[in-house]
Coordinates of C-alpha atoms in Angstrom, one line a residue:
M3 CA -124.3 -33.5 21.9
A4 CA -125.1 -36.2 24.3
D5 CA -126.4 -38.3 21.4
W6 CA -123.1 -37.8 19.5
V7 CA -121.1 -38.8 22.6
A8 CA -123.2 -42.0 22.8
S9 CA -123.0 -43.0 19.1
G10 CA -121.1 -40.5 17.0
R11 CA -117.9 -41.3 15.1
G12 CA -115.2 -38.7 14.9
L13 CA -114.9 -35.3 16.5
R14 CA -117.6 -32.6 16.7
W15 CA -116.9 -29.4 18.5
L16 CA -118.8 -26.4 19.9
A17 CA -118.0 -22.7 20.1
C18 CA -119.7 -20.0 22.1
L19 CA -120.4 -16.8 20.1
N20 CA -120.6 -13.3 21.6
P21 CA -120.1 -9.8 20.3
H22 CA -116.5 -9.7 21.3
S23 CA -115.6 -13.0 19.5
C24 CA -117.5 -11.7 16.4
A25 CA -115.5 -8.5 16.4
V26 CA -112.2 -10.3 16.8
S27 CA -113.1 -12.7 14.0
F28 CA -113.6 -9.7 11.6
R29 CA -109.8 -8.9 12.0
D30 CA -108.5 -12.4 12.6
P31 CA -109.3 -14.6 9.5
E32 CA -108.2 -17.8 11.2
F33 CA -110.5 -17.3 14.1
G34 CA -113.3 -16.6 11.6
R35 CA -112.6 -19.9 9.8
A36 CA -112.5 -21.7 13.2
L37 CA -116.0 -20.3 14.1
R38 CA -117.4 -21.2 10.7
G39 CA -115.8 -24.7 11.1
A40 CA -117.5 -25.4 14.4
D41 CA -120.2 -28.0 14.4
W42 CA -122.3 -26.2 17.0
V43 CA -122.2 -22.5 17.7
V44 CA -124.4 -21.2 20.6
P45 CA -125.4 -17.5 21.2
D46 CA -123.5 -16.7 24.4
G47 CA -124.2 -13.0 24.6
V48 CA -127.2 -10.7 24.7
G49 CA -125.6 -8.8 21.8
I50 CA -126.1 -11.8 19.5
L51 CA -129.8 -11.9 20.4
L52 CA -130.1 -8.2 19.6
A53 CA -128.3 -8.7 16.3
S54 CA -130.6 -11.5 15.4
R55 CA -133.6 -9.2 16.0
I56 CA -132.1 -6.4 14.0
L57 CA -131.4 -8.7 11.1
G58 CA -134.7 -10.5 11.3
G59 CA -133.2 -13.8 12.5
S60 CA -134.8 -16.4 14.7
I61 CA -132.5 -16.5 17.7
R62 CA -134.5 -15.7 20.8
E63 CA -132.7 -17.3 23.7
R64 CA -129.2 -17.0 25.0
V65 CA -127.2 -20.2 25.7
T66 CA -124.1 -19.7 27.7
G67 CA -121.0 -21.9 28.0
S68 CA -122.1 -22.6 31.6
D69 CA -125.5 -23.8 30.4
I70 CA -123.8 -26.2 28.0
F71 CA -121.4 -27.5 30.6
L72 CA -124.0 -28.2 33.2
H73 CA -126.6 -29.6 30.8
L74 CA -124.2 -32.0 29.2
S75 CA -122.6 -33.0 32.5
R76 CA -126.1 -33.8 34.0
R77 CA -127.0 -35.9 30.9
L78 CA -123.8 -37.9 30.9
N79 CA -124.0 -38.4 34.7
R80 CA -127.4 -39.9 34.3
V81 CA -126.2 -42.2 31.5
G82 CA -123.0 -43.2 33.4
G83 CA -119.9 -44.8 31.9
K84 CA -118.6 -41.6 30.2
S85 CA -115.5 -39.5 30.9
V86 CA -114.4 -35.9 30.4
F87 CA -111.1 -34.0 30.2
F88 CA -110.4 -30.4 31.3
L89 CA -107.8 -28.5 29.3
G90 CA -106.9 -25.0 30.5
A91 CA -106.8 -22.8 33.7
T92 CA -104.4 -23.3 36.6
E93 CA -103.6 -26.5 38.5
S94 CA -105.5 -25.2 41.6
T95 CA -108.6 -24.5 39.5
L96 CA -108.4 -28.0 37.9
E97 CA -108.0 -29.7 41.2
E98 CA -111.1 -27.9 42.5
I99 CA -112.9 -29.0 39.4
R100 CA -112.0 -32.6 40.1
R101 CA -113.3 -32.3 43.7
R102 CA -116.6 -30.7 42.7
M103 CA -117.2 -33.0 39.8
A104 CA -116.8 -36.0 42.1
R105 CA -119.4 -34.6 44.4
E106 CA -122.0 -33.4 41.8
F107 CA -121.5 -35.9 39.0
P108 CA -120.3 -39.1 40.6
N109 CA -121.2 -41.2 37.6
L110 CA -119.1 -39.0 35.2
R111 CA -115.4 -39.7 35.4
V112 CA -112.8 -37.0 35.1
A113 CA -110.3 -38.8 32.9
G114 CA -107.7 -36.1 33.2
T115 CA -106.8 -32.4 33.4
Y116 CA -104.0 -30.4 31.9
S117 CA -102.9 -26.8 32.6
P118 CA -101.0 -25.6 29.6
G119 CA -99.8 -22.3 31.0
F120 CA -100.8 -18.8 29.9
T121 CA -99.0 -17.8 26.7
P122 CA -100.3 -16.1 23.6
E123 CA -99.1 -19.0 21.4
F124 CA -98.0 -22.5 22.2
T125 CA -94.8 -24.1 20.9
D126 CA -94.9 -27.3 18.9
A127 CA -93.6 -29.2 21.9
E128 CA -96.4 -27.7 24.1
V129 CA -99.0 -28.7 21.6
R130 CA -97.7 -32.2 21.4
A131 CA -97.8 -32.5 25.2
M132 CA -101.4 -31.3 25.3
V133 CA -102.6 -33.6 22.5
H134 CA -100.8 -36.5 24.1
A135 CA -102.3 -35.8 27.5
V136 CA -105.8 -35.7 26.1
N137 CA -105.4 -38.8 23.9
A138 CA -103.7 -40.8 26.7
A139 CA -106.7 -40.2 28.9
R140 CA -109.2 -41.3 26.2
P141 CA -112.1 -39.1 27.3
D142 CA -115.5 -38.8 25.6
V143 CA -115.7 -35.0 26.0
L144 CA -112.9 -32.4 26.1
W145 CA -113.7 -29.1 27.8
V146 CA -111.3 -26.4 26.7
G147 CA -111.1 -23.2 28.9
M148 CA -108.3 -21.0 27.4
T149 CA -110.3 -17.9 26.4
A150 CA -111.2 -16.8 22.9
P151 CA -109.8 -16.8 20.2
K152 CA -107.0 -19.1 21.5
Q153 CA -109.2 -22.0 22.5
E154 CA -111.3 -22.1 19.3
K155 CA -108.2 -21.8 17.1
W156 CA -106.5 -24.6 19.1
I157 CA -109.4 -27.0 18.5
F158 CA -109.6 -25.9 14.9
R159 CA -105.9 -26.5 14.3
H160 CA -105.5 -29.8 16.2
G161 CA -108.9 -31.4 16.3
S162 CA -108.0 -34.0 13.7
R163 CA -105.3 -35.3 16.1
L164 CA -107.7 -35.7 19.1
N165 CA -109.4 -39.0 19.9
V166 CA -112.5 -37.5 21.5
K167 CA -116.1 -37.4 20.5
V168 CA -116.9 -33.8 21.5
A169 CA -114.8 -30.8 22.3
C170 CA -116.3 -27.6 23.7
A171 CA -114.6 -24.2 23.9
I172 CA -116.1 -22.7 27.0
G173 CA -113.7 -19.9 28.2
A174 CA -114.3 -18.7 31.7
V175 CA -116.6 -21.5 32.7
F176 CA -113.8 -23.3 34.6
D177 CA -113.5 -20.3 36.9
F178 CA -117.3 -19.9 37.1
Y179 CA -117.8 -23.5 38.1
T180 CA -115.2 -23.4 40.8
E181 CA -116.5 -20.0 41.9
K182 CA -113.1 -18.5 41.6
V183 CA -114.9 -15.9 39.5
P184 CA -118.6 -15.7 40.6
R185 CA -121.3 -15.5 38.0
S186 CA -123.5 -12.5 38.1
H187 CA -126.8 -12.6 40.0
P188 CA -129.6 -14.4 38.1
A189 CA -131.5 -11.1 37.8
F190 CA -128.6 -9.6 35.8
Q191 CA -128.5 -12.8 33.7
R192 CA -132.2 -12.7 33.1
F193 CA -132.2 -9.1 31.8
G194 CA -129.1 -9.5 29.7
L195 CA -126.8 -7.6 32.0
E196 CA -124.5 -10.4 33.2
W197 CA -121.6 -8.5 31.7
L198 CA -122.0 -5.5 34.0
P199 CA -121.0 -7.0 37.4
R200 CA -118.1 -8.8 35.6
L201 CA -117.0 -5.4 34.1
L202 CA -117.0 -3.8 37.6
R203 CA -115.0 -6.7 39.1
Q204 CA -112.5 -7.0 36.2
P205 CA -112.4 -3.6 34.4
G206 CA -108.8 -4.0 33.2
R207 CA -109.6 -7.3 31.5
L208 CA -113.0 -6.6 30.1
W209 CA -113.2 -2.9 29.2
R210 CA -112.0 -3.5 25.6
R211 CA -114.6 -6.1 24.9
T212 CA -117.4 -3.9 26.4
F213 CA -116.5 -0.5 25.0
V214 CA -114.7 -1.4 21.8
S215 CA -115.7 -4.9 20.6
A216 CA -119.4 -4.7 21.4
P217 CA -120.0 -1.3 19.7
A218 CA -117.9 -2.3 16.7
F219 CA -120.0 -5.5 16.4
L220 CA -123.4 -3.7 16.7
W221 CA -122.3 -1.0 14.2
R222 CA -121.5 -3.7 11.7
V223 CA -124.9 -5.3 12.3
V224 CA -126.7 -2.0 11.8
R225 CA -124.7 -1.4 8.6
S226 CA -125.7 -4.8 7.4
R227 CA -129.4 -4.1 8.2
V228 CA -129.3 -0.8 6.3
A229 CA -127.5 -2.3 3.3
G230 CA -130.2 -5.0 3.1
P231 CA -129.9 -8.5 1.6
T232 CA -128.3 -7.3 -1.7
G233 CA -125.4 -5.6 0.1
H234 CA -126.3 -2.2 -1.3
R235 CA -127.3 0.7 0.9
S236 CA -130.8 2.0 0.4

């Protein structure tokens, strides 16, 4: 991605894939098209690694949205002369992002931030305001933190109107980075259990993705494995 920021022409964008987003895409065709239309899709979820093993794939390492955010920020900070824009979250979170970015990545300019509000769907006027805010700031990278599937569908719908090199849909990373929502202990991350402390902290928000979406996704994976490459069960 850093190479594309340096010399690419046009927009490329990244999505983070986990069992919940897969399960949602099965019943939301537009979200499925958005994921298939992404230029980069990273396995942000231990369930994706498990599915790869079951299906004989080659994915062996989890790559989270936080990993992408920190890695690209470090690369661009070393290069210097680049800028980023943060779209999503609350004004207080965005202000904390500005302060922390200035401390940790002084050579990477925050060109702008925009809090679009928390609504299931944006009006045409709201979309125009968001696109205008991004384009007026002329950033190299757009970080979008509005949760799935809204963030991916927003980039998919409006990416052609954005004058940026790279857009990344990274969900809760804004809150992780500002520590408004702490990430799980590295031991939980290492053993693929990062979801567990988050579930205990936010059961009302996360129970469905843990106990409905994840089992539905894995059941679909097992069915695909049993059916085999021809699509007929043996």
